[in-house]
Short mmCIF file of C-alpha atoms in Angstrom, two decimals:
data_model
loop_
_atom_site.label_atom_id
_atom_site.label_comp_id
_atom_site.label_asym_id
_atom_site.label_seq_id
_atom_site.Cartn_x
_atom_site.Cartn_y
_atom_site.Cartn_z
CA MET K 1 135.53 80.41 53.75
CA ALA K 2 133.49 78.06 51.56
CA ILE K 3 132.99 74.55 52.89
CA SER K 4 133.34 71.56 50.61
CA LEU K 5 132.33 68.38 52.45
CA GLN K 6 133.73 65.62 50.22
CA PRO K 7 132.34 62.10 50.28
CA ILE K 8 134.27 59.35 52.01
CA HIS K 9 135.59 56.88 49.37
CA GLU K 10 135.15 53.28 50.35
CA THR K 11 136.30 50.04 48.67
CA SER K 12 133.52 48.82 46.43
CA ILE K 13 131.84 45.55 47.35
CA PRO K 14 131.90 42.84 44.64
CA ARG K 15 128.46 42.04 43.33
CA ASP K 16 127.07 38.91 41.72
CA THR K 17 127.36 39.50 37.98
CA ASP K 18 124.46 37.16 37.42
CA ALA K 19 122.15 39.10 39.70
CA MET K 20 119.26 40.69 37.88
CA PRO K 21 118.94 44.41 38.54
CA ARG K 22 115.63 45.51 40.07
CA PRO K 23 113.45 47.27 37.56
CA SER K 24 112.82 50.14 40.02
CA ALA K 25 116.51 50.89 40.56
CA SER K 26 117.71 53.94 38.70
CA PRO K 27 121.36 54.96 38.64
CA MET K 28 122.30 58.12 40.59
CA SER K 29 124.53 60.59 38.85
CA PRO K 30 127.92 61.31 40.44
CA THR K 31 126.83 64.91 41.05
CA ASP K 32 123.67 63.82 42.86
CA GLN K 33 125.69 61.35 44.92
CA ARG K 34 128.15 64.05 45.99
CA TYR K 35 125.27 66.42 46.67
CA ARG K 36 123.58 63.93 49.02
CA GLU K 37 126.79 62.94 50.77
CA CYS K 38 127.73 66.61 51.26
CA LEU K 39 124.41 67.31 52.98
CA ASP K 40 124.61 64.13 55.06
CA ASN K 41 128.04 65.18 56.31
CA ALA K 42 126.75 68.69 57.00
CA ARG K 43 123.86 67.29 59.03
CA ARG K 44 126.30 65.28 61.14
CA VAL K 45 128.52 68.34 61.69
CA CYS K 46 125.47 70.41 62.64
CA ALA K 47 124.16 67.81 65.08
CA ALA K 48 127.56 67.41 66.77
CA GLY K 49 128.03 71.14 67.37
CA THR K 50 128.21 72.20 71.01
CA VAL K 51 127.24 75.79 70.19
CA PRO K 52 124.01 76.79 68.41
CA THR K 53 124.37 75.67 64.78
CA MET K 54 122.01 75.82 61.79
CA LEU K 55 122.09 74.06 58.40
CA VAL K 56 120.26 75.81 55.53
CA ILE K 57 119.56 73.54 52.56
CA GLY K 58 118.69 75.02 49.17
CA GLY K 59 118.15 78.64 48.24
CA PRO K 60 117.15 81.12 50.93
CA GLU K 61 113.58 81.60 49.64
CA MET K 62 112.62 77.90 49.69
CA ALA K 63 115.16 76.66 52.24
CA ALA K 64 114.82 73.68 54.52
CA VAL K 65 116.50 74.30 57.87
CA ARG K 66 117.92 71.85 60.40
CA CYS K 67 119.07 73.00 63.86
CA ASN K 68 121.21 71.26 66.44
CA GLU K 69 119.82 70.77 69.95
CA PRO K 70 121.29 73.97 71.51
CA LEU K 71 119.72 76.17 68.81
CA ALA K 72 116.44 74.23 68.75
CA ALA K 73 116.12 74.69 72.51
CA LEU K 74 116.93 78.40 72.19
CA LEU K 75 114.21 78.82 69.56
CA ASN K 76 111.82 76.65 71.57
CA ARG K 77 111.44 74.34 68.55
CA PRO K 78 112.75 70.95 69.75
CA CYS K 79 111.54 69.17 66.60
CA ALA K 80 113.95 71.25 64.50
CA ALA K 81 116.80 69.11 65.87
CA THR K 82 115.31 65.89 64.45
CA ARG K 83 113.78 67.02 61.15
CA ASP K 84 114.03 69.72 58.54
CA GLU K 85 111.81 72.77 59.00
CA SER K 86 110.89 75.50 56.56
CA GLY K 87 112.52 78.84 57.28
CA PRO K 88 109.23 80.75 57.83
CA SER K 89 107.91 78.11 60.24
CA LEU K 90 111.16 78.09 62.22
CA LEU K 91 111.41 81.87 62.48
CA PRO K 92 107.94 83.33 61.92
CA GLY K 93 108.22 86.96 60.96
CA GLY K 94 112.02 86.83 61.05
CA TRP K 95 113.01 84.53 58.22
CA ALA K 96 112.72 87.18 55.49
CA ALA K 97 115.54 89.19 57.07
CA VAL K 98 117.66 86.04 57.54
CA ALA K 99 117.11 84.99 53.92
CA GLU K 100 118.09 88.43 52.67
CA ALA K 101 121.27 88.36 54.80
CA LEU K 102 122.21 84.92 53.35
CA ARG K 103 121.66 85.90 49.72
CA PRO K 104 125.28 87.04 49.03
CA LEU K 105 126.49 83.47 49.76
CA PHE K 106 124.28 81.85 47.10
CA VAL K 107 126.45 82.68 44.10
CA ASP K 108 127.79 79.74 42.06
CA GLU K 109 131.39 79.69 40.82
CA THR K 110 130.12 79.71 37.25
CA ASP K 111 128.41 83.02 37.87
CA ALA K 112 130.22 86.19 36.85
CA ALA K 113 129.71 87.58 40.38
CA ALA K 114 131.43 84.58 42.04
CA ALA K 115 134.60 86.58 42.66
CA GLU K 116 132.60 88.92 44.91
CA ARG K 117 131.04 86.14 46.96
CA PRO K 118 132.28 86.33 50.58
CA ASP K 119 133.94 83.31 52.14
CA SER K 120 131.62 83.77 55.13
CA LEU K 121 129.42 86.37 56.74
CA LEU K 122 127.91 87.18 60.11
CA LEU K 123 124.24 86.38 60.53
CA SER K 124 122.01 87.73 63.32
CA LEU K 125 119.08 85.60 64.44
CA PRO K 126 116.09 87.47 65.92
CA THR K 127 116.37 85.91 69.37
CA ASP K 128 116.39 87.73 72.71
CA PRO K 129 119.16 88.80 72.88
CA PRO K 130 120.07 88.48 69.16
CA LEU K 131 122.38 85.54 68.46
CA THR K 132 125.27 86.05 66.05
CA LEU K 133 126.31 83.14 63.80
CA ARG K 134 129.06 82.88 61.20
CA ALA K 135 127.66 81.39 57.99
CA ALA K 136 129.70 79.72 55.21
CA PRO K 137 128.44 78.24 51.91
CA LEU K 138 128.49 74.48 51.15
CA LEU K 139 129.91 73.76 47.64
CA VAL K 140 129.50 70.73 45.41
CA ASP K 141 131.31 71.02 42.05
CA GLY K 142 131.38 74.80 42.47
CA GLN K 143 127.65 74.99 43.11
CA VAL K 144 126.20 76.32 46.41
CA VAL K 145 123.86 73.67 47.88
CA GLY K 146 123.36 75.21 51.30
CA VAL K 147 124.86 77.12 54.22
CA LEU K 148 126.26 75.96 57.57
CA ALA K 149 126.12 78.61 60.31
CA SER K 150 127.52 78.30 63.86
CA ALA K 151 127.39 80.76 66.74
CA THR K 152 130.48 82.90 67.13
CA LEU K 153 132.38 82.75 70.40
CA GLU K 154 131.13 86.21 71.35
CA GLY K 155 127.57 85.33 70.43
CA ALA K 156 127.67 82.02 72.30
CA ILE K 157 129.07 83.72 75.41
CA ALA K 158 126.45 86.48 75.25
CA GLN K 159 123.66 83.94 74.82
CA MET K 160 125.00 81.81 77.64
CA ALA K 161 125.21 84.86 79.90
CA GLU K 162 121.62 85.80 79.07
CA THR K 163 120.46 82.25 79.72
CA MET K 164 122.23 82.27 83.07
CA ARG K 165 120.68 85.65 83.97
CA ALA K 166 117.24 84.33 83.10
CA GLU K 167 117.83 81.22 85.19
CA VAL K 168 119.04 83.30 88.13
CA ALA K 169 115.94 85.50 87.85
CA ARG K 170 113.70 82.44 87.71
CA THR K 171 115.45 80.83 90.67
CA THR K 172 115.32 84.07 92.65
CA ALA K 173 111.59 84.44 92.00
CA ALA K 174 110.98 80.84 93.05
CA ARG K 175 113.12 81.34 96.13
CA SER K 176 111.23 84.49 97.05
CA ARG K 177 107.93 82.61 96.82
CA PHE K 178 109.36 79.83 98.97
CA LEU K 179 110.63 82.30 101.55
CA ALA K 180 107.27 84.05 101.76
CA SER K 181 105.63 80.70 102.44
CA ALA K 182 108.35 79.25 104.67
CA SER K 183 108.66 82.44 106.70
CA HIS K 184 104.98 82.22 107.58
CA ASP K 185 104.68 78.45 108.03
CA LEU K 186 107.87 78.01 110.05
CA ARG K 187 107.01 80.81 112.44
CA GLN K 188 103.49 79.54 113.17
CA PRO K 189 104.43 76.67 115.52
CA PHE K 190 106.99 78.87 117.33
CA GLN K 191 104.30 81.48 117.78
CA ALA K 192 101.86 78.95 119.25
CA MET K 193 104.51 77.55 121.61
CA ARG K 194 105.46 81.03 122.81
CA LEU K 195 101.83 81.88 123.60
CA PHE K 196 101.21 78.56 125.36
CA LEU K 197 104.39 79.03 127.38
CA ASP K 198 103.31 82.50 128.48
CA ALA K 199 99.94 81.13 129.57
CA LEU K 200 101.64 78.23 131.35
CA THR K 201 104.02 80.57 133.19
CA SER K 202 101.13 82.55 134.64
CA GLN K 203 99.43 79.30 135.73
CA VAL K 204 102.43 77.93 137.65
CA ASP K 205 103.04 81.15 139.53
CA GLY K 206 104.01 80.20 143.09
CA ASN K 207 105.40 76.79 142.14
CA ALA K 208 109.16 77.34 142.15
CA ARG K 209 110.06 74.03 140.51
CA ALA K 210 107.50 74.40 137.71
CA ALA K 211 108.50 78.03 137.19
CA ARG K 212 112.15 77.00 136.85
CA THR K 213 111.22 74.36 134.26
CA ALA K 214 109.14 76.93 132.35
CA GLY K 215 112.11 79.29 132.42
CA MET K 216 114.43 76.67 130.89
CA LEU K 217 111.80 75.96 128.24
CA ALA K 218 111.64 79.68 127.51
CA ASN K 219 115.43 79.81 127.04
CA ALA K 220 115.33 76.87 124.64
CA MET K 221 112.52 78.48 122.66
CA THR K 222 114.36 81.79 122.50
CA ALA K 223 117.41 80.06 121.03
CA GLY K 224 115.25 78.36 118.41
CA GLU K 225 113.49 81.62 117.53
CA GLN K 226 116.78 83.46 117.18
CA LEU K 227 118.18 80.80 114.86
CA LEU K 228 115.01 80.71 112.75
CA ASN K 229 114.87 84.49 112.45
CA ALA K 230 118.55 84.75 111.51
CA LEU K 231 118.31 82.03 108.87
CA LEU K 232 115.20 83.57 107.33
CA ASP K 233 116.81 87.02 107.41
CA ILE K 234 119.89 85.74 105.57
CA SER K 235 117.77 83.92 103.00
CA THR K 236 115.61 87.00 102.45
CA LEU K 237 118.69 89.20 101.95
CA ASP K 238 120.23 86.68 99.55
CA ALA K 239 116.97 86.54 97.58
CA GLY K 240 117.17 90.31 97.01
CA THR K 241 113.63 90.98 98.27
CA VAL K 242 114.69 93.62 100.84
CA GLU K 243 114.44 97.18 99.50
CA PRO K 244 116.10 99.84 101.69
CA ASP K 245 114.02 102.89 102.55
CA LEU K 246 116.65 105.59 101.99
CA GLN K 247 116.12 108.86 103.86
CA PRO K 248 118.16 111.44 105.79
CA VAL K 249 119.33 109.89 109.07
CA SER K 250 120.85 111.64 112.09
CA VAL K 251 123.88 109.46 112.74
CA ASP K 252 124.81 110.78 116.19
CA ALA K 253 121.17 110.49 117.39
CA LEU K 254 121.08 106.91 116.14
CA LEU K 255 124.29 106.05 118.01
CA GLN K 256 123.06 107.65 121.25
CA SER K 257 119.84 105.63 120.99
CA LEU K 258 121.69 102.36 120.43
CA ALA K 259 124.06 103.10 123.31
CA GLU K 260 121.08 103.53 125.65
CA GLU K 261 119.70 100.21 124.46
CA PHE K 262 122.90 98.24 125.04
CA ARG K 263 124.24 99.98 128.14
CA PRO K 264 122.30 97.69 130.57
CA GLN K 265 123.72 94.59 128.87
CA ALA K 266 127.25 95.97 129.12
CA GLU K 267 126.86 96.96 132.77
CA GLU K 268 125.50 93.49 133.59
CA LYS K 269 128.89 92.09 132.48
CA GLY K 270 130.81 94.79 134.33
CA LEU K 271 131.72 96.60 131.09
CA ARG K 272 131.60 100.31 130.41
CA LEU K 273 129.87 101.44 127.22
CA ARG K 274 130.83 104.94 126.07
CA VAL K 275 129.81 107.07 123.08
CA HIS K 276 132.31 109.49 121.54
CA VAL K 277 131.02 112.01 119.00
CA PRO K 278 133.49 114.90 118.50
CA ASP K 279 132.25 118.41 117.82
CA ALA K 280 133.18 118.05 114.16
CA ALA K 281 130.74 115.13 113.87
CA SER K 282 127.92 116.68 115.89
CA GLY K 283 124.80 116.86 113.76
CA ALA K 284 126.15 114.26 111.32
CA VAL K 285 123.57 113.25 108.69
CA THR K 286 123.68 110.48 106.08
CA ARG K 287 121.22 109.07 103.56
CA SER K 288 120.43 105.48 104.47
CA ASP K 289 117.75 103.18 105.83
CA PRO K 290 117.65 103.97 109.57
CA ILE K 291 116.31 100.53 110.48
CA LEU K 292 118.87 98.54 108.45
CA LEU K 293 121.79 100.82 109.39
CA GLY K 294 120.78 100.55 113.02
CA ARG K 295 120.72 96.80 112.67
CA ILE K 296 124.30 96.75 111.40
CA VAL K 297 125.54 98.75 114.39
CA ARG K 298 123.30 96.76 116.75
CA ASN K 299 124.86 93.47 115.63
CA LEU K 300 128.36 94.91 116.01
CA LEU K 301 127.58 96.13 119.54
CA ALA K 302 126.05 92.79 120.50
CA ASN K 303 129.18 90.98 119.27
CA ALA K 304 131.47 93.39 121.11
CA ILE K 305 129.66 92.86 124.41
CA ARG K 306 129.44 89.10 123.92
CA TYR K 307 133.18 88.63 123.29
CA THR K 308 134.52 91.16 125.81
CA GLN K 309 135.12 89.92 129.34
CA ARG K 310 136.67 93.01 130.89
CA GLY K 311 137.35 96.59 129.94
CA GLY K 312 134.79 98.41 127.85
CA ILE K 313 133.12 99.23 124.55
CA LEU K 314 133.48 102.50 122.66
CA LEU K 315 130.91 103.55 120.06
CA GLY K 316 132.46 106.37 118.07
CA LEU K 317 131.84 108.60 115.08
CA ARG K 318 134.42 110.49 113.06
CA LYS K 319 134.73 112.25 109.72
CA ARG K 320 137.15 110.73 107.23
CA ASP K 321 137.65 111.61 103.54
CA GLY K 322 134.35 113.46 103.40
CA GLN K 323 132.39 110.52 104.82
CA TRP K 324 131.16 109.44 108.25
CA ARG K 325 132.85 106.49 109.88
CA ILE K 326 130.94 104.66 112.65
CA GLU K 327 133.32 102.64 114.83
CA VAL K 328 132.76 99.98 117.48
CA TRP K 329 135.86 99.39 119.67
CA ASP K 330 136.17 96.59 122.21
CA THR K 331 138.81 95.15 124.54
CA GLY K 332 137.86 91.55 123.84
CA PHE K 333 139.66 88.44 122.64
CA GLY K 334 140.78 89.95 119.35
CA ILE K 335 140.89 88.22 115.97
CA PRO K 336 143.95 86.63 114.32
CA GLN K 337 144.93 88.32 111.05
CA ASP K 338 144.28 85.18 109.00
CA LYS K 339 140.71 85.00 110.34
CA LEU K 340 139.58 88.56 109.55
CA ASP K 341 137.72 87.43 106.42
CA VAL K 342 136.18 84.17 107.62
CA ILE K 343 134.46 85.78 110.62
CA PHE K 344 131.82 87.06 108.17
CA ASP K 345 130.98 83.50 107.07
CA GLU K 346 127.83 81.81 108.34
CA PHE K 347 128.15 79.89 111.63
CA HIS K 348 131.81 80.83 112.04
CA GLN K 349 132.74 81.56 115.67
CA LEU K 350 136.35 81.72 116.78
CA THR K 351 135.71 81.23 120.50
CA ASN K 352 132.71 78.90 120.52
CA PRO K 353 133.85 75.49 119.23
CA SER K 354 131.19 73.69 121.28
CA ARG K 355 128.42 75.67 119.54
CA ASP K 356 126.94 76.97 122.78
CA PRO K 357 123.81 78.89 121.62
CA THR K 358 124.01 81.24 124.60
CA ARG K 359 127.22 82.63 123.09
CA GLY K 360 125.64 83.53 119.78
CA LEU K 361 124.81 81.70 116.57
CA GLY K 362 127.61 82.87 114.29
CA LEU K 363 125.14 84.61 111.97
CA GLY K 364 125.32 88.22 113.17
CA LEU K 365 128.34 89.20 111.07
CA ALA K 366 126.99 87.27 108.07
CA ILE K 367 123.89 89.47 108.23
CA VAL K 368 126.08 92.56 108.72
CA ARG K 369 128.02 91.81 105.54
CA ARG K 370 124.83 91.43 103.49
CA LEU K 371 123.31 94.61 104.90
CA SER K 372 126.50 96.55 104.23
CA VAL K 373 126.35 95.53 100.56
CA LEU K 374 122.66 96.42 100.39
CA LEU K 375 123.24 99.88 101.88
CA GLN K 376 126.60 100.39 100.11
CA ALA K 377 128.15 100.98 103.52
CA PRO K 378 131.55 99.19 103.54
CA ILE K 379 132.65 97.28 106.64
CA GLU K 380 136.26 97.27 107.83
CA VAL K 381 137.80 95.38 110.72
CA GLN K 382 141.14 95.69 112.48
CA SER K 383 142.21 93.57 115.42
CA ARG K 384 145.07 92.31 117.56
CA SER K 385 144.80 88.97 119.32
CA GLY K 386 144.30 89.47 123.04
CA ARG K 387 144.00 93.25 122.69
CA GLY K 388 140.60 93.81 121.09
CA SER K 389 139.02 94.78 117.78
CA VAL K 390 137.48 97.71 115.96
CA PHE K 391 134.70 97.35 113.38
CA ALA K 392 133.98 100.38 111.21
CA VAL K 393 131.01 101.20 108.95
CA THR K 394 131.49 103.98 106.40
CA VAL K 395 128.45 105.96 105.21
CA ASN K 396 128.14 108.93 102.88
CA ARG K 397 128.01 112.44 104.28
CA LEU K 398 124.81 114.39 103.56
CA GLU K 399 124.74 118.16 103.68
CA GLY K 400 121.88 120.64 103.62
CA GLU K 401 119.03 118.21 104.30
CA ALA K 402 117.26 117.84 107.63
CA PRO K 403 117.03 114.26 108.91
CA ALA K 404 113.75 112.59 109.67
CA ASP K 405 113.11 111.75 113.30
CA THR K 406 115.39 108.83 114.06
CA PRO K 407 113.33 106.16 115.83
CA LEU K 408 114.63 105.79 119.35
CA VAL K 409 115.01 102.22 120.51
CA GLY K 410 112.60 101.47 123.31
CA HIS K 411 110.91 104.86 122.94
CA HIS K 412 107.31 105.08 123.99
CA PRO K 413 104.99 108.08 124.30
CA ASP K 414 104.96 109.65 127.73
CA GLY K 415 107.98 107.75 128.85
CA GLY K 416 107.03 104.15 128.11
CA PRO K 417 104.49 101.48 128.98
CA SER K 418 102.88 102.08 132.31
CA GLY K 419 101.07 98.79 132.83
CA VAL K 420 97.70 100.02 131.53
CA PRO K 421 95.05 97.46 132.55
CA LEU K 422 93.36 95.65 129.68
CA ASP K 423 90.34 94.36 131.64
CA GLY K 424 87.20 94.36 129.52
CA MET K 425 88.96 95.41 126.32
CA ARG K 426 86.97 93.96 123.40
CA ILE K 427 89.15 92.40 120.71
CA LEU K 428 88.32 90.60 117.45
CA VAL K 429 90.95 87.87 116.97
CA VAL K 430 91.36 86.25 113.53
CA ASP K 431 93.84 83.45 112.73
CA ASP K 432 93.37 80.29 110.66
CA ASP K 433 95.98 78.33 112.66
CA SER K 434 94.06 76.71 115.50
CA MET K 435 97.14 76.41 117.76
CA VAL K 436 98.06 80.08 117.36
CA LEU K 437 94.44 81.16 117.81
CA THR K 438 94.10 79.12 121.01
CA GLY K 439 97.35 80.54 122.34
CA LEU K 440 96.26 84.11 121.59
CA LEU K 441 92.92 83.59 123.33
CA LEU K 442 94.59 82.11 126.43
CA THR K 443 96.96 85.08 126.60
CA LEU K 444 94.18 87.65 126.16
CA GLU K 445 92.09 85.85 128.75
CA SER K 446 94.93 86.06 131.26
CA TRP K 447 94.97 89.85 130.72
CA GLY K 448 91.23 90.16 131.36
CA CYS K 449 90.30 90.98 127.77
CA ALA K 450 86.91 90.18 126.25
CA PHE K 451 87.22 88.69 122.78
CA VAL K 452 85.48 87.07 119.84
CA SER K 453 87.44 84.88 117.45
CA ALA K 454 87.29 83.64 113.87
CA SER K 455 89.43 81.69 111.41
CA ASN K 456 87.97 82.99 108.12
CA MET K 457 85.83 85.81 106.73
CA ARG K 458 82.54 83.94 107.19
CA GLU K 459 83.29 83.37 110.86
CA VAL K 460 84.31 87.02 111.21
CA PHE K 461 80.80 88.20 110.31
CA ALA K 462 79.27 85.62 112.62
CA ALA K 463 81.58 86.69 115.47
CA VAL K 464 80.88 90.44 115.22
CA ASP K 465 77.15 89.96 114.64
CA GLY K 466 76.54 89.66 118.38
CA LEU K 467 78.57 92.73 119.33
CA GLU K 468 76.67 95.82 120.45
CA GLY K 469 79.35 98.10 119.09
CA PRO K 470 82.68 97.99 117.31
CA PRO K 471 85.53 96.06 118.96
CA ASP K 472 88.25 98.12 120.61
CA ALA K 473 90.87 96.48 118.38
CA ILE K 474 91.25 93.97 115.56
CA LEU K 475 94.03 91.40 115.94
CA THR K 476 94.45 89.42 112.72
CA ASP K 477 96.89 87.19 110.92
CA LEU K 478 97.96 88.54 107.52
CA ARG K 479 97.64 85.30 105.56
CA LEU K 480 94.20 83.70 105.75
CA PRO K 481 92.53 80.88 103.79
CA GLY K 482 91.95 81.38 100.08
CA LYS K 483 92.59 84.82 98.66
CA VAL K 484 91.52 86.60 101.85
CA SER K 485 94.10 88.62 103.79
CA GLY K 486 94.07 90.29 107.17
CA PHE K 487 93.72 93.61 105.33
CA ASP K 488 90.40 92.39 103.90
CA VAL K 489 89.19 91.60 107.42
CA ILE K 490 90.19 95.07 108.66
CA ASP K 491 88.53 96.84 105.72
CA ARG K 492 85.26 94.88 105.99
CA VAL K 493 84.91 95.23 109.75
CA ARG K 494 85.73 98.95 109.68
CA LYS K 495 83.18 99.44 106.90
CA LEU K 496 80.59 97.39 108.79
CA PHE K 497 80.85 99.52 111.94
CA LYS K 498 81.69 102.75 110.07
CA ALA K 499 84.61 103.28 112.44
CA ASP K 500 88.41 103.49 112.11
CA ILE K 501 89.03 100.57 114.46
CA PRO K 502 92.70 100.18 115.57
CA ALA K 503 94.21 97.09 113.97
CA VAL K 504 97.22 94.91 114.69
CA VAL K 505 98.52 92.58 111.97
CA LEU K 506 100.44 89.44 112.91
CA THR K 507 102.70 88.12 110.17
CA GLY K 508 105.73 85.98 109.51
CA GLU K 509 106.40 87.76 106.22
CA THR K 510 108.65 90.74 105.58
CA ALA K 511 107.55 91.78 102.07
CA PRO K 512 107.78 95.59 101.83
CA GLU K 513 104.54 95.71 99.80
CA SER K 514 102.60 94.30 102.74
CA LEU K 515 104.21 96.73 105.16
CA LEU K 516 103.32 99.70 102.96
CA GLU K 517 99.76 98.47 102.54
CA GLY K 518 99.43 98.15 106.31
CA GLN K 519 100.88 101.60 106.89
CA ARG K 520 98.26 103.13 104.59
CA ARG K 521 95.60 101.62 106.87
CA GLY K 522 97.31 102.79 110.05
CA CYS K 523 97.97 99.22 111.20
CA ALA K 524 100.59 98.08 113.65
CA PHE K 525 102.74 95.12 112.56
CA LEU K 526 104.00 92.41 114.89
CA HIS K 527 106.29 89.83 113.33
CA LYS K 528 106.01 86.20 114.35
CA PRO K 529 107.14 84.64 116.53
CA LEU K 530 106.24 87.56 118.77
CA HIS K 531 106.63 87.72 122.53
CA PRO K 532 103.35 88.30 124.40
CA GLY K 533 104.94 91.38 125.95
CA GLU K 534 105.12 93.01 122.50
CA LEU K 535 101.43 92.36 121.95
CA ARG K 536 100.51 93.75 125.37
CA ARG K 537 102.53 96.91 124.70
CA VAL K 538 100.58 97.57 121.47
CA LEU K 539 97.22 96.85 123.11
CA GLU K 540 98.11 99.20 125.95
CA GLU K 541 98.78 101.91 123.36
CA VAL K 542 95.35 101.28 121.86
CA ARG K 543 93.72 101.39 125.30
CA ARG K 544 95.54 104.57 126.23
CA TYR K 545 95.53 106.57 122.97
CA GLY K 546 92.70 104.98 120.98
CA LYS K 547 95.10 104.07 118.18
CA THR K 548 98.30 102.16 117.44
CA VAL K 549 101.44 104.22 117.89
CA CYS K 550 104.09 101.86 116.49
#
């Protein structure tokens, strides 16, 4: 539809008939006046548009173009909203196609082809993604003086969706960078406190009052560590930085392993924990991430034990509709029907209004929900108040593929840690955080280890220079000053001594790239804040087998 923007007629203002006209004043023809007023009105319409809008003045080859702010921002040409631009400068390399698409509109009514001129046409701008505008000619006395083009509803929605996707991607990337930094920096002081506490506990041995105080401090620290880890886990899952390692998993072996892990906790509360795998489900295999799937079931078992005061827990497996259904039954408090959805919200606990941290944090099921989405393993819950609940995880059934060895919780070669003495074990310790480094050295000293320490690569070379042979193990933080990483330390020291020295990497990060890089080097990973017992277990493996086993 052609647009004719008519001038606004105003009452003329009386003029002094005796006034002498200025010699420079030249009368404007009525056509020129209407032409200027038409374009002025078009500029106002363009500027007021809430969707991307463009005003093309003159013929397509020599056009001047004015954009409104939404379109100028989209084209990354903010000046185009305040002044006219030439077509080629506004769309370098793309204006020729736009001009050719506009050509059918530039037919005057006096032309024989005017009857074939379209009222409007769709115009595609070479943006990413392409933006569709509907263009209509501007007429003054039957003559085309320009074109006004505004984004169609579909085009505006598509562009808005793309802008939102780009913003989400940018925000996610920024959030991932923040999490990588925060995960490391927030865990550092907890790690130092845990190491100092372990050293302090060994020093107050025999003093009952001091030992009791140290025990209460340990409980408080454990609560803080659990909260920090849960919050960082949720943030990491929300950021989409966790990539599942999908592989064949023996479901019944996984359940038996988890039952062995949780049975002592259940028995401590006087509860019976049973596993029921019928013959039809024996040898059940699925394709999933064994660590993440195990974590889902682990959180469900922990919740069942926490909220069950008497009776028992049943961990079951059954086949349903060609899939495997993992079920956790309890005889606990039960959940009201109107609360079955909100229990998966963060910090939502039905039976802990006082927020007692010893009764959980209210984050376990929030993590379960995120992991279930990540693994495409739906979670269902059924419950009756006062009778108990059943949580079920459904996973796909896999046939004809042998599962990888399912890692057994608490498994250790030859039956487990046997208290291997660490006296005289030579360890290179590298960490740029002075508090963490001091805590590590105090802990290693209490175990009888011999050590040299460093906080950067220069100090590493100075520390190992006095050694007669390679250290028995390298214990290093992953993130070090500058562009140096713990992997660089491991590579340089191994190359220096021409030996495949066992290495343990301490980190507060969970990026899969780092884990894969460490695995290629045969490194063990310990995530901060670690308990000294975890470190001792790994060092005992090195002392016993000459390499890291985990």
